[in-house]
Amino acid sequence: MAVTQFNTEAMEQCRTTVSSQAGQFGAIGDGFSNQYGNPEIFGKLGASGAVSSAVSAMDQAGAQEFEAAEKVLRKVESALDAIQTSVHDVEEANKNSMRAV
């Protein structure tokens, strides 16, 4: 049976990187909120309302996508944390079960 090895430093680096990326995606998404196009900026064009609606729909879609990306990255961070905790707990239990002869 092969011995499983875990690089705890690599897992922690991955977890912290994912955490910072999640925050960055969230910040980008926050920048989208309420940036709706005003039809008046297009002058008296007949399609001003349609262009404004398209800009608003794009704004909402962008905000939703960046929010979804942040949530996925937060789940990855949580899963990595759970793995680290589990590995640590198993290693502690194994260490404590060893008895000097």
JSON list of N, CA, C and O in Angstrom, two decimals, residues 1-5:
[
{"chain": "A", "resi": 1, "resn": "MET", "atom": "N", "xyz": [0.84, -1.18, 0.00]},
{"chain": "A", "resi": 1, "resn": "MET", "atom": "CA", "xyz": [0.00, 0.00, 0.00]},
{"chain": "A", "resi": 1, "resn": "MET", "atom": "C", "xyz": [0.88, 1.24, 0.00]},
{"chain": "A", "resi": 1, "resn": "MET", "atom": "O", "xyz": [1.79, 1.39, 0.80]},
{"chain": "A", "resi": 2, "resn": "ALA", "atom": "N", "xyz": [0.62, 2.15, -0.89]},
{"chain": "A", "resi": 2, "resn": "ALA", "atom": "CA", "xyz": [1.42, 3.37, -1.02]},
{"chain": "A", "resi": 2, "resn": "ALA", "atom": "C", "xyz": [1.06, 4.34, 0.10]},
{"chain": "A", "resi": 2, "resn": "ALA", "atom": "O", "xyz": [-0.08, 4.42, 0.53]},
{"chain": "A", "resi": 3, "resn": "VAL", "atom": "N", "xyz": [2.06, 5.05, 0.54]},
{"chain": "A", "resi": 3, "resn": "VAL", "atom": "CA", "xyz": [1.86, 6.06, 1.58]},
{"chain": "A", "resi": 3, "resn": "VAL", "atom": "C", "xyz": [1.44, 7.36, 0.88]},
{"chain": "A", "resi": 3, "resn": "VAL", "atom": "O", "xyz": [2.08, 7.81, -0.06]},
{"chain": "A", "resi": 4, "resn": "THR", "atom": "N", "xyz": [0.35, 7.94, 1.34]},
{"chain": "A", "resi": 4, "resn": "THR", "atom": "CA", "xyz": [-0.13, 9.19, 0.77]},
{"chain": "A", "resi": 4, "resn": "THR", "atom": "C", "xyz": [0.59, 10.34, 1.44]},
{"chain": "A", "resi": 4, "resn": "THR", "atom": "O", "xyz": [0.69, 10.39, 2.66]},
{"chain": "A", "resi": 5, "resn": "GLN", "atom": "N", "xyz": [1.08, 11.26, 0.62]},
{"chain": "A", "resi": 5, "resn": "GLN", "atom": "CA", "xyz": [1.76, 12.43, 1.16]},
{"chain": "A", "resi": 5, "resn": "GLN", "atom": "C", "xyz": [0.99, 13.68, 0.75]},
{"chain": "A", "resi": 5, "resn": "GLN", "atom": "O", "xyz": [0.51, 13.78, -0.37]}
]
